[in-house]
PDB file of C-alpha atoms and ligand atoms in Angstrom:
ATOM      1  CA  MET A  10      12.512  32.997 -37.107  1.00 35.00           C
ATOM      2  CA  GLU A  11      15.700  34.127 -35.368  1.00 33.00           C
ATOM      3  CA  PRO A  12      19.221  32.788 -35.669  1.00 34.00           C
ATOM      4  CA  ALA A  13      20.585  30.821 -32.691  1.00 38.00           C
ATOM      5  CA  ASP A  14      22.233  33.307 -30.400  1.00 40.00           C
ATOM      6  CA  PRO A  15      25.810  32.013 -30.521  1.00 41.00           C
ATOM      7  CA  ILE A  16      25.672  32.322 -34.301  1.00 41.00           C
ATOM      8  CA  ARG A  17      24.382  35.869 -34.244  1.00 41.00           C
ATOM      9  CA  ARG A  18      26.867  36.853 -31.570  1.00 42.00           C
ATOM     10  CA  THR A  19      29.996  35.748 -33.356  1.00 46.00           C
ATOM     11  CA  GLY A  20      29.291  36.010 -37.073  1.00 58.00           C
ATOM     12  CA  VAL A  21      30.750  33.343 -39.362  1.00 71.00           C
ATOM     13  CA  PRO A  22      32.354  30.574 -37.277  1.00 84.00           C
ATOM     14  CA  ALA A  23      35.634  28.865 -38.132  1.00 89.00           C
ATOM     15  CA  TRP A  24      34.896  25.248 -39.068  1.00 88.00           C
ATOM     16  CA  ASP A  25      37.148  22.303 -38.279  1.00 89.00           C
ATOM     17  CA  PRO A  26      36.525  19.578 -40.893  1.00 85.00           C
ATOM     18  CA  ALA A  27      38.439  16.912 -38.922  1.00 84.00           C
ATOM     19  CA  GLN A  28      36.417  17.528 -35.736  1.00 83.00           C
ATOM     20  CA  TYR A  29      33.193  17.593 -37.765  1.00 79.00           C
ATOM     21  CA  ARG A  30      34.069  14.260 -39.388  1.00 83.00           C
ATOM     22  CA  SER A  31      34.597  12.534 -36.045  1.00 80.00           C
ATOM     23  CA  HIS A  32      30.917  11.539 -36.019  1.00 80.00           C
ATOM     24  CA  ALA A  33      30.579  11.124 -39.784  1.00 80.00           C
ATOM     25  CA  GLY A  34      28.481   7.950 -39.617  1.00 81.00           C
ATOM     26  CA  HIS A  35      25.876   9.494 -37.310  1.00 85.00           C
ATOM     27  CA  ARG A  36      25.828  12.700 -39.330  1.00 85.00           C
ATOM     28  CA  LEU A  37      25.368  10.996 -42.724  1.00 91.00           C
ATOM     29  CA  ARG A  38      22.488   8.761 -41.623  1.00 95.00           C
ATOM     30  CA  PRO A  39      19.892  11.572 -41.939  1.00 97.00           C
ATOM     31  CA  LEU A  40      21.102  12.301 -45.487  1.00 97.00           C
ATOM     32  CA  HIS A  41      20.514   8.652 -46.420  1.00 97.00           C
ATOM     33  CA  ASP A  42      17.038   8.883 -44.886  1.00 98.00           C
ATOM     34  CA  LEU A  43      16.329  12.130 -46.749  1.00 98.00           C
ATOM     35  CA  LEU A  44      17.486  10.790 -50.121  1.00 98.00           C
ATOM     36  CA  ALA A  45      15.288   7.706 -49.667  1.00 98.00           C
ATOM     37  CA  ARG A  46      12.244   9.998 -50.012  1.00 98.00           C
ATOM     38  CA  VAL A  47      13.398  11.955 -53.094  1.00 98.00           C
ATOM     39  CA  PRO A  48      11.299  10.909 -56.123  1.00 98.00           C
ATOM     40  CA  PRO A  49      12.790  10.398 -59.610  1.00 98.00           C
ATOM     41  CA  LEU A  50      14.252  13.653 -60.933  1.00 98.00           C
ATOM     42  CA  PRO A  51      13.017  15.290 -64.141  1.00 98.00           C
ATOM     43  CA  SER A  52      16.233  15.032 -66.205  1.00 98.00           C
ATOM     44  CA  PRO A  53      18.292  11.919 -67.013  1.00 97.00           C
ATOM     45  CA  ARG A  54      21.418  14.018 -66.414  1.00 98.00           C
ATOM     46  CA  PRO A  55      20.205  16.081 -63.480  1.00 98.00           C
ATOM     47  CA  ARG A  56      21.599  19.418 -62.335  1.00 98.00           C
ATOM     48  CA  ILE A  57      21.999  19.318 -58.556  1.00 98.00           C
ATOM     49  CA  ALA A  58      23.048  21.877 -55.924  1.00 98.00           C
ATOM     50  CA  ASP A  59      24.226  20.807 -52.462  1.00 98.00           C
ATOM     51  CA  LEU A  60      23.816  23.788 -50.120  1.00 98.00           C
ATOM     52  CA  GLY A  61      26.202  23.942 -47.155  1.00 98.00           C
ATOM     53  CA  CYS A  62      28.079  20.926 -48.519  1.00 97.00           C
ATOM     54  CA  GLY A  63      30.685  20.723 -45.733  1.00 96.00           C
ATOM     55  CA  PRO A  64      33.748  18.511 -46.212  1.00 95.00           C
ATOM     56  CA  GLY A  65      32.483  16.816 -49.376  1.00 94.00           C
ATOM     57  CA  GLU A  66      31.466  13.295 -48.340  1.00 94.00           C
ATOM     58  CA  PRO A  67      27.748  14.196 -48.424  1.00 95.00           C
ATOM     59  CA  THR A  68      28.185  15.582 -51.947  1.00 97.00           C
ATOM     60  CA  ALA A  69      30.002  12.399 -52.977  1.00 97.00           C
ATOM     61  CA  LEU A  70      27.001  10.447 -51.691  1.00 97.00           C
ATOM     62  CA  LEU A  71      24.774  12.483 -54.030  1.00 98.00           C
ATOM     63  CA  ALA A  72      27.070  11.533 -56.915  1.00 98.00           C
ATOM     64  CA  GLU A  73      26.661   7.845 -56.007  1.00 96.00           C
ATOM     65  CA  HIS A  74      22.872   8.278 -56.096  1.00 97.00           C
ATOM     66  CA  TRP A  75      22.851  10.212 -59.368  1.00 98.00           C
ATOM     67  CA  PRO A  76      26.059   9.213 -61.219  1.00 97.00           C
ATOM     68  CA  ALA A  77      25.077  11.104 -64.389  1.00 98.00           C
ATOM     69  CA  ALA A  78      24.380  14.339 -62.524  1.00 98.00           C
ATOM     70  CA  ARG A  79      26.283  17.594 -62.633  1.00 98.00           C
ATOM     71  CA  ILE A  80      26.565  18.500 -58.956  1.00 98.00           C
ATOM     72  CA  THR A  81      27.893  21.656 -57.353  1.00 98.00           C
ATOM     73  CA  GLY A  82      28.495  21.794 -53.610  1.00 98.00           C
ATOM     74  CA  TYR A  83      28.285  25.303 -52.137  1.00 98.00           C
ATOM     75  CA  ASP A  84      29.729  26.372 -48.797  1.00 97.00           C
ATOM     76  CA  LEU A  85      30.824  29.538 -47.042  1.00 96.00           C
ATOM     77  CA  SER A  86      33.787  27.977 -45.236  1.00 96.00           C
ATOM     78  CA  GLU A  87      37.096  27.877 -47.118  1.00 96.00           C
ATOM     79  CA  ALA A  88      38.307  25.183 -44.674  1.00 95.00           C
ATOM     80  CA  MET A  89      35.357  22.945 -45.598  1.00 96.00           C
ATOM     81  CA  LEU A  90      35.723  23.692 -49.332  1.00 98.00           C
ATOM     82  CA  ALA A  91      39.434  22.845 -49.245  1.00 97.00           C
ATOM     83  CA  GLU A  92      38.526  19.356 -47.977  1.00 96.00           C
ATOM     84  CA  ALA A  93      35.534  19.012 -50.274  1.00 97.00           C
ATOM     85  CA  ARG A  94      37.605  19.661 -53.404  1.00 98.00           C
ATOM     86  CA  ALA A  95      39.217  16.226 -52.955  1.00 97.00           C
ATOM     87  CA  HIS A  96      35.848  14.900 -54.171  1.00 97.00           C
ATOM     88  CA  ALA A  97      35.700  17.114 -57.298  1.00 98.00           C
ATOM     89  CA  GLY A  98      35.944  15.677 -60.795  1.00 98.00           C
ATOM     90  CA  PRO A  99      34.150  13.428 -63.266  1.00 98.00           C
ATOM     91  CA  THR A 100      31.871  10.705 -61.904  1.00 96.00           C
ATOM     92  CA  SER A 101      31.365   7.071 -62.927  1.00 91.00           C
ATOM     93  CA  GLY A 102      28.161   7.779 -64.862  1.00 96.00           C
ATOM     94  CA  GLY A 103      29.479  10.647 -66.956  1.00 97.00           C
ATOM     95  CA  GLY A 104      28.510  13.354 -64.488  1.00 98.00           C
ATOM     96  CA  ALA A 105      30.750  15.753 -62.589  1.00 98.00           C
ATOM     97  CA  VAL A 106      31.166  17.224 -59.128  1.00 98.00           C
ATOM     98  CA  ASP A 107      32.568  20.643 -58.350  1.00 98.00           C
ATOM     99  CA  PHE A 108      32.529  23.069 -55.451  1.00 98.00           C
ATOM    100  CA  ALA A 109      32.092  26.813 -55.103  1.00 98.00           C
ATOM    101  CA  ARG A 110      32.015  29.378 -52.338  1.00 98.00           C
ATOM    102  CA  ALA A 111      28.586  30.871 -51.733  1.00 98.00           C
ATOM    103  CA  ASP A 112      26.530  32.336 -48.914  1.00 97.00           C
ATOM    104  CA  LEU A 113      23.150  30.628 -48.765  1.00 96.00           C
ATOM    105  CA  ALA A 114      21.635  33.864 -47.534  1.00 96.00           C
ATOM    106  CA  ALA A 115      22.105  35.269 -51.052  1.00 96.00           C
ATOM    107  CA  TRP A 116      22.659  32.222 -53.296  1.00 97.00           C
ATOM    108  CA  ARG A 117      20.398  31.979 -56.351  1.00 96.00           C
ATOM    109  CA  PRO A 118      20.576  29.156 -58.874  1.00 96.00           C
ATOM    110  CA  GLY A 119      21.998  30.505 -62.144  1.00 95.00           C
ATOM    111  CA  GLU A 120      20.273  27.847 -64.268  1.00 98.00           C
ATOM    112  CA  PRO A 121      17.328  25.409 -63.973  1.00 98.00           C
ATOM    113  CA  HIS A 122      17.920  22.707 -61.358  1.00 98.00           C
ATOM    114  CA  ASP A 123      16.500  19.220 -60.900  1.00 98.00           C
ATOM    115  CA  LEU A 124      17.389  18.971 -57.221  1.00 98.00           C
ATOM    116  CA  ILE A 125      18.446  21.433 -54.552  1.00 98.00           C
ATOM    117  CA  VAL A 126      19.487  19.553 -51.457  1.00 98.00           C
ATOM    118  CA  SER A 127      20.815  20.628 -48.079  1.00 98.00           C
ATOM    119  CA  ASN A 128      21.830  18.410 -45.183  1.00 97.00           C
ATOM    120  CA  ALA A 129      22.294  19.920 -41.718  1.00 96.00           C
ATOM    121  CA  ALA A 130      23.172  23.387 -42.993  1.00 97.00           C
ATOM    122  CA  LEU A 131      20.124  25.663 -43.333  1.00 97.00           C
ATOM    123  CA  HIS A 132      19.970  26.327 -39.571  1.00 95.00           C
ATOM    124  CA  TRP A 133      23.204  28.284 -40.002  1.00 93.00           C
ATOM    125  CA  CYS A 134      21.451  30.588 -42.468  1.00 94.00           C
ATOM    126  CA  PRO A 135      19.117  32.978 -40.647  1.00 83.00           C
ATOM    127  CA  GLY A 136      15.727  33.335 -42.296  1.00 92.00           C
ATOM    128  CA  HIS A 137      16.406  30.515 -44.775  1.00 97.00           C
ATOM    129  CA  ILE A 138      12.651  30.041 -45.239  1.00 98.00           C
ATOM    130  CA  THR A 139      12.594  33.368 -47.099  1.00 97.00           C
ATOM    131  CA  ARG A 140      15.036  31.905 -49.653  1.00 98.00           C
ATOM    132  CA  PHE A 141      12.584  29.181 -50.694  1.00 98.00           C
ATOM    133  CA  PRO A 142      10.759  31.242 -53.375  1.00 98.00           C
ATOM    134  CA  ASP A 143      14.017  31.806 -55.318  1.00 98.00           C
ATOM    135  CA  TRP A 144      15.039  28.183 -54.973  1.00 98.00           C
ATOM    136  CA  ILE A 145      11.670  26.696 -55.931  1.00 98.00           C
ATOM    137  CA  ALA A 146      11.422  29.094 -58.897  1.00 98.00           C
ATOM    138  CA  ALA A 147      14.704  27.671 -60.224  1.00 97.00           C
ATOM    139  CA  LEU A 148      13.484  24.066 -60.171  1.00 98.00           C
ATOM    140  CA  ARG A 149      12.335  22.382 -63.355  1.00 98.00           C
ATOM    141  CA  PRO A 150       8.736  21.106 -63.191  1.00 97.00           C
ATOM    142  CA  THR A 151       8.777  18.057 -60.834  1.00 98.00           C
ATOM    143  CA  GLY A 152      12.166  19.218 -59.596  1.00 98.00           C
ATOM    144  CA  VAL A 153      12.835  18.806 -55.879  1.00 98.00           C
ATOM    145  CA  LEU A 154      13.981  20.821 -52.884  1.00 98.00           C
ATOM    146  CA  ALA A 155      15.042  18.392 -50.127  1.00 98.00           C
ATOM    147  CA  PHE A 156      16.561  19.377 -46.807  1.00 98.00           C
ATOM    148  CA  GLN A 157      17.187  18.229 -43.276  1.00 98.00           C
ATOM    149  CA  VAL A 158      17.786  20.510 -40.283  1.00 98.00           C
ATOM    150  CA  PRO A 159      18.339  19.766 -36.592  1.00 97.00           C
ATOM    151  CA  GLY A 160      15.223  20.269 -34.493  1.00 97.00           C
ATOM    152  CA  ASN A 161      16.936  19.842 -31.142  1.00 96.00           C
ATOM    153  CA  PHE A 162      17.510  23.413 -30.000  1.00 94.00           C
ATOM    154  CA  ALA A 163      15.445  22.812 -26.840  1.00 94.00           C
ATOM    155  CA  ALA A 164      17.637  19.832 -25.876  1.00 96.00           C
ATOM    156  CA  PRO A 165      20.130  20.186 -22.995  1.00 97.00           C
ATOM    157  CA  GLY A 166      23.146  20.255 -25.304  1.00 96.00           C
ATOM    158  CA  HIS A 167      21.900  23.583 -26.695  1.00 95.00           C
ATOM    159  CA  THR A 168      20.125  25.141 -23.717  1.00 94.00           C
ATOM    160  CA  LEU A 169      23.113  24.504 -21.421  1.00 96.00           C
ATOM    161  CA  LEU A 170      25.395  26.116 -23.994  1.00 95.00           C
ATOM    162  CA  THR A 171      23.154  29.158 -24.371  1.00 93.00           C
ATOM    163  CA  ASP A 172      22.810  29.557 -20.606  1.00 93.00           C
ATOM    164  CA  LEU A 173      26.543  29.174 -20.031  1.00 95.00           C
ATOM    165  CA  CYS A 174      27.304  31.845 -22.646  1.00 94.00           C
ATOM    166  CA  ALA A 175      24.856  34.146 -20.842  1.00 92.00           C
ATOM    167  CA  SER A 176      26.266  33.452 -17.367  1.00 94.00           C
ATOM    168  CA  PRO A 177      28.041  36.341 -15.552  1.00 93.00           C
ATOM    169  CA  ARG A 178      31.475  34.838 -16.223  1.00 94.00           C
ATOM    170  CA  TRP A 179      31.049  34.652 -19.994  1.00 95.00           C
ATOM    171  CA  ARG A 180      28.378  37.067 -21.116  1.00 92.00           C
ATOM    172  CA  ASP A 181      30.734  39.999 -21.731  1.00 91.00           C
ATOM    173  CA  ARG A 182      32.700  37.890 -24.226  1.00 92.00           C
ATOM    174  CA  LEU A 183      29.959  35.676 -25.561  1.00 91.00           C
ATOM    175  CA  GLY A 184      26.846  37.772 -25.099  1.00 77.00           C
ATOM    176  CA  ALA A 185      23.622  37.185 -23.223  1.00 58.00           C
ATOM    177  CA  GLY A 186      21.538  34.982 -25.436  1.00 54.00           C
ATOM    178  CA  THR A 187      17.987  33.783 -25.333  1.00 52.00           C
ATOM    179  CA  ARG A 188      16.731  30.363 -26.234  1.00 55.00           C
ATOM    180  CA  ARG A 189      15.494  31.060 -29.721  1.00 69.00           C
ATOM    181  CA  THR A 190      15.569  28.436 -32.414  1.00 84.00           C
ATOM    182  CA  PRO A 191      16.971  28.971 -35.928  1.00 93.00           C
ATOM    183  CA  VAL A 192      14.610  26.492 -37.579  1.00 96.00           C
ATOM    184  CA  ALA A 193      10.870  26.379 -38.211  1.00 97.00           C
ATOM    185  CA  GLU A 194       8.542  23.628 -37.075  1.00 97.00           C
ATOM    186  CA  PRO A 195       7.681  20.881 -39.583  1.00 98.00           C
ATOM    187  CA  ALA A 196       4.170  22.250 -40.199  1.00 98.00           C
ATOM    188  CA  GLU A 197       5.590  25.724 -40.913  1.00 98.00           C
ATOM    189  CA  TYR A 198       7.927  24.283 -43.535  1.00 98.00           C
ATOM    190  CA  ALA A 199       5.066  22.273 -45.060  1.00 98.00           C
ATOM    191  CA  GLU A 200       2.868  25.357 -45.268  1.00 98.00           C
ATOM    192  CA  ALA A 201       5.591  27.578 -46.738  1.00 98.00           C
ATOM    193  CA  LEU A 202       6.451  25.024 -49.425  1.00 98.00           C
ATOM    194  CA  ALA A 203       2.815  24.221 -50.285  1.00 98.00           C
ATOM    195  CA  ALA A 204       2.172  27.951 -50.679  1.00 98.00           C
ATOM    196  CA  LEU A 205       4.887  27.945 -53.365  1.00 98.00           C
ATOM    197  CA  GLY A 206       3.006  25.309 -55.353  1.00 96.00           C
ATOM    198  CA  CYS A 207       4.878  22.241 -54.119  1.00 98.00           C
ATOM    199  CA  GLY A 208       3.723  18.804 -53.102  1.00 98.00           C
ATOM    200  CA  THR A 209       5.272  18.223 -49.680  1.00 98.00           C
ATOM    201  CA  ASP A 210       6.575  15.361 -47.606  1.00 98.00           C
ATOM    202  CA  VAL A 211       7.690  16.742 -44.235  1.00 98.00           C
ATOM    203  CA  TRP A 212       8.513  14.720 -41.133  1.00 98.00           C
ATOM    204  CA  GLU A 213      10.625  14.563 -38.020  1.00 98.00           C
ATOM    205  CA  THR A 214      12.666  11.806 -36.415  1.00 98.00           C
ATOM    206  CA  THR A 215      14.534  11.525 -33.143  1.00 98.00           C
ATOM    207  CA  TYR A 216      17.697   9.467 -33.530  1.00 97.00           C
ATOM    208  CA  VAL A 217      19.037   8.040 -30.290  1.00 97.00           C
ATOM    209  CA  HIS A 218      22.740   8.028 -31.038  1.00 96.00           C
ATOM    210  CA  VAL A 219      24.833   5.752 -28.868  1.00 96.00           C
ATOM    211  CA  LEU A 220      28.125   7.581 -28.438  1.00 96.00           C
ATOM    212  CA  THR A 221      31.299   6.098 -27.065  1.00 95.00           C
ATOM    213  CA  GLY A 222      34.517   7.479 -25.625  1.00 95.00           C
ATOM    214  CA  ARG A 223      35.134  10.176 -23.044  1.00 95.00           C
ATOM    215  CA  ASP A 224      32.823  13.190 -23.075  1.00 97.00           C
ATOM    216  CA  PRO A 225      31.380  12.228 -26.450  1.00 97.00           C
ATOM    217  CA  VAL A 226      28.632  14.881 -26.449  1.00 97.00           C
ATOM    218  CA  LEU A 227      31.254  17.585 -25.892  1.00 97.00           C
ATOM    219  CA  GLU A 228      33.261  16.159 -28.784  1.00 96.00           C
ATOM    220  CA  TRP A 229      30.117  16.188 -30.960  1.00 95.00           C
ATOM    221  CA  MET A 230      29.319  19.785 -30.042  1.00 95.00           C
ATOM    222  CA  LYS A 231      32.914  20.862 -30.773  1.00 95.00           C
ATOM    223  CA  GLY A 232      32.243  19.943 -34.391  1.00 92.00           C
ATOM    224  CA  THR A 233      29.069  22.032 -34.734  1.00 89.00           C
ATOM    225  CA  ALA A 234      27.253  24.145 -32.126  1.00 91.00           C
ATOM    226  CA  LEU A 235      30.450  25.145 -30.317  1.00 94.00           C
ATOM    227  CA  ARG A 236      32.087  26.534 -33.474  1.00 92.00           C
ATOM    228  CA  PRO A 237      30.838  30.125 -32.947  1.00 90.00           C
ATOM    229  CA  VAL A 238      31.906  30.098 -29.278  1.00 93.00           C
ATOM    230  CA  LEU A 239      35.350  28.655 -30.015  1.00 93.00           C
ATOM    231  CA  THR A 240      35.761  31.179 -32.822  1.00 92.00           C
ATOM    232  CA  ALA A 241      34.862  34.035 -30.468  1.00 92.00           C
ATOM    233  CA  LEU A 242      37.349  32.873 -27.801  1.00 94.00           C
ATOM    234  CA  ASP A 243      40.195  32.234 -30.248  1.00 92.00           C
ATOM    235  CA  PRO A 244      43.179  32.678 -29.725  1.00 93.00           C
ATOM    236  CA  ASP A 245      42.710  32.829 -25.915  1.00 95.00           C
ATOM    237  CA  THR A 246      43.547  29.197 -25.132  1.00 96.00           C
ATOM    238  CA  ALA A 247      43.066  29.592 -21.368  1.00 97.00           C
ATOM    239  CA  ALA A 248      39.556  30.972 -21.845  1.00 96.00           C
ATOM    240  CA  ARG A 249      38.749  28.255 -24.361  1.00 96.00           C
ATOM    241  CA  GLU A 250      39.841  25.505 -21.971  1.00 97.00           C
ATOM    242  CA  ALA A 251      37.981  27.093 -19.034  1.00 97.00           C
ATOM    243  CA  PHE A 252      34.793  27.383 -21.056  1.00 97.00           C
ATOM    244  CA  LEU A 253      35.064  23.819 -22.335  1.00 98.00           C
ATOM    245  CA  ALA A 254      35.636  22.486 -18.796  1.00 98.00           C
ATOM    246  CA  GLU A 255      32.486  24.220 -17.516  1.00 98.00           C
ATOM    247  CA  TYR A 256      30.405  23.037 -20.444  1.00 97.00           C
ATOM    248  CA  ARG A 257      31.841  19.513 -20.189  1.00 98.00           C
ATOM    249  CA  ASP A 258      30.742  19.243 -16.543  1.00 98.00           C
ATOM    250  CA  LEU A 259      27.213  20.335 -17.442  1.00 98.00           C
ATOM    251  CA  LEU A 260      27.074  17.828 -20.300  1.00 98.00           C
ATOM    252  CA  ARG A 261      28.337  15.015 -18.080  1.00 98.00           C
ATOM    253  CA  GLU A 262      25.328  15.554 -15.828  1.00 98.00           C
ATOM    254  CA  ALA A 263      22.830  15.907 -18.666  1.00 98.00           C
ATOM    255  CA  TYR A 264      24.172  12.954 -20.688  1.00 98.00           C
ATOM    256  CA  PRO A 265      25.694  10.490 -18.210  1.00 97.00           C
ATOM    257  CA  PRO A 266      27.501   7.502 -19.678  1.00 96.00           C
ATOM    258  CA  GLY A 267      25.532   4.269 -19.306  1.00 95.00           C
ATOM    259  CA  PRO A 268      26.610   0.643 -19.442  1.00 94.00           C
ATOM    260  CA  HIS A 269      26.295   0.604 -23.244  1.00 93.00           C
ATOM    261  CA  GLY A 270      27.546   4.093 -24.073  1.00 96.00           C
ATOM    262  CA  THR A 271      26.185   7.629 -23.845  1.00 97.00           C
ATOM    263  CA  LEU A 272      22.687   8.046 -25.252  1.00 97.00           C
ATOM    264  CA  PHE A 273      22.337  11.255 -27.261  1.00 97.00           C
ATOM    265  CA  PRO A 274      18.783  11.808 -28.541  1.00 98.00           C
ATOM    266  CA  PHE A 275      18.770  14.092 -31.579  1.00 97.00           C
ATOM    267  CA  ARG A 276      15.569  15.390 -33.189  1.00 98.00           C
ATOM    268  CA  ARG A 277      15.811  16.240 -36.873  1.00 98.00           C
ATOM    269  CA  ILE A 278      13.316  17.779 -39.311  1.00 98.00           C
ATOM    270  CA  PHE A 279      13.086  16.691 -42.950  1.00 98.00           C
ATOM    271  CA  ALA A 280      11.336  18.201 -45.958  1.00 98.00           C
ATOM    272  CA  VAL A 281      10.994  17.041 -49.549  1.00 99.00           C
ATOM    273  CA  ALA A 282       9.128  19.484 -51.782  1.00 98.00           C
ATOM    274  CA  VAL A 283       8.273  18.690 -55.406  1.00 98.00           C
ATOM    275  CA  ARG A 284       7.522  21.580 -57.730  1.00 98.00           C
ATOM    276  CA  ARG A 285       4.229  20.874 -59.432  1.00 94.00           C
ATOM    277  CA  THR A 286       4.390  23.085 -62.534  1.00 74.00           C
TER     278      THR A 286
HETATM  279  C1  LIG B 303      26.900  21.036 -40.056  1.00 86.70           C
HETATM  280  S1  LIG B 303      27.758  21.326 -41.541  1.00 86.70           S
HETATM  281  C2  LIG B 303      26.903  20.248 -42.695  1.00 86.70           C
HETATM  282  C3  LIG B 303      27.790  19.798 -43.798  1.00 86.70           C
HETATM  283  C4  LIG B 303      27.217  18.758 -44.751  1.00 86.70           C
HETATM  284  N1  LIG B 303      26.062  19.234 -45.493  1.00 86.70           N
HETATM  285  C5  LIG B 303      26.890  17.444 -44.089  1.00 86.70           C
HETATM  286  O1  LIG B 303      25.809  16.910 -44.320  1.00 86.70           O
HETATM  287  O2  LIG B 303      27.721  16.926 -43.340  1.00 86.70           O
HETATM  288  C6  LIG B 303      27.120  22.908 -42.005  1.00 86.70           C
HETATM  289  C7  LIG B 303      27.834  23.514 -43.192  1.00 86.70           C
HETATM  290  O3  LIG B 303      27.106  24.687 -43.580  1.00 86.70           O
HETATM  291  C8  LIG B 303      28.041  25.676 -43.971  1.00 86.70           C
HETATM  292  N2  LIG B 303      27.389  26.986 -43.859  1.00 86.70           N
HETATM  293  C9  LIG B 303      26.993  27.604 -42.732  1.00 86.70           C
HETATM  294  N3  LIG B 303      26.426  28.785 -43.027  1.00 86.70           N
HETATM  295  C10 LIG B 303      26.480  28.918 -44.375  1.00 86.70           C
HETATM  296  C11 LIG B 303      26.059  29.919 -45.286  1.00 86.70           C
HETATM  297  N4  LIG B 303      25.458  31.030 -44.865  1.00 86.70           N
HETATM  298  N5  LIG B 303      26.283  29.710 -46.606  1.00 86.70           N
HETATM  299  C12 LIG B 303      26.889  28.576 -47.052  1.00 86.70           C
HETATM  300  N6  LIG B 303      27.298  27.594 -46.220  1.00 86.70           N
HETATM  301  C13 LIG B 303      27.104  27.767 -44.905  1.00 86.70           C
HETATM  302  C14 LIG B 303      29.190  25.485 -43.003  1.00 86.70           C
HETATM  303  O4  LIG B 303      30.374  26.073 -43.487  1.00 86.70           O
HETATM  304  C15 LIG B 303      29.252  23.963 -42.898  1.00 86.70           C
HETATM  305  O5  LIG B 303      30.117  23.398 -43.840  1.00 86.70           O
END
């Protein structure tokens, strides 16, 4: 499994929490759907890790679900952590939320966990499937690893971006990429987790988001997939605007606005793995 090319080309991208939040409702829906499939956790006061926690609202949602839990949100981005820390502190059920900087590529739980959860983050961590043995080993018996990753890397939003980066005008600055995907297929996740002694519940869903406003797919991509490109072009504002204009025109053709908004189909992959022993 290879990282998406823009990620590999530019290293760690600079995140923009405000831009990311601009589609917060759409982005949180998969976390609700994931949590709906998580079975009861082993401990009454569960220990929970939220990997790639982002700006903190998803972690706060975990605290609503498990008010007695001790929850730590981990992220690599200081900008995201700075926002997330507004959600730190004691919770209504006697639990607590805190945040720490960590790279998922190396993160190991330092104590037994009841739940390790990750929403829309593992695709930024190349080879994340190789981290599963460490994470499953740190779960208490009947503890859970639950995650959701985008499965839409073959959709126009991504392929147009990859092809534009590789075009003669941009490839010297952004590199010539190929269309490789940073996530595994659902069956590959199910097999990897079953091989680690887990019961598995793996599925995929395509959400058809109805976006509004001008160039809404571009605005969506500015919060996520475009981060590595924008980071690589920073601080060259002229280049940034030129790139965005080219990409915007491609997106307008691929996702034309309709009478009820712009339809943006988005495939996502979910996995809930329960450690058996
Ligand atoms: C798309 S956001 C998802 C945020 C949040 N989980 C949510 O559901 O909205 C991806 C997050 O993963 C973080 N991230 C990316 N690579 C990471 C890594 N190697 N280690 C830790 N966090 C990482 C980013 O900083 C970002 O906050």
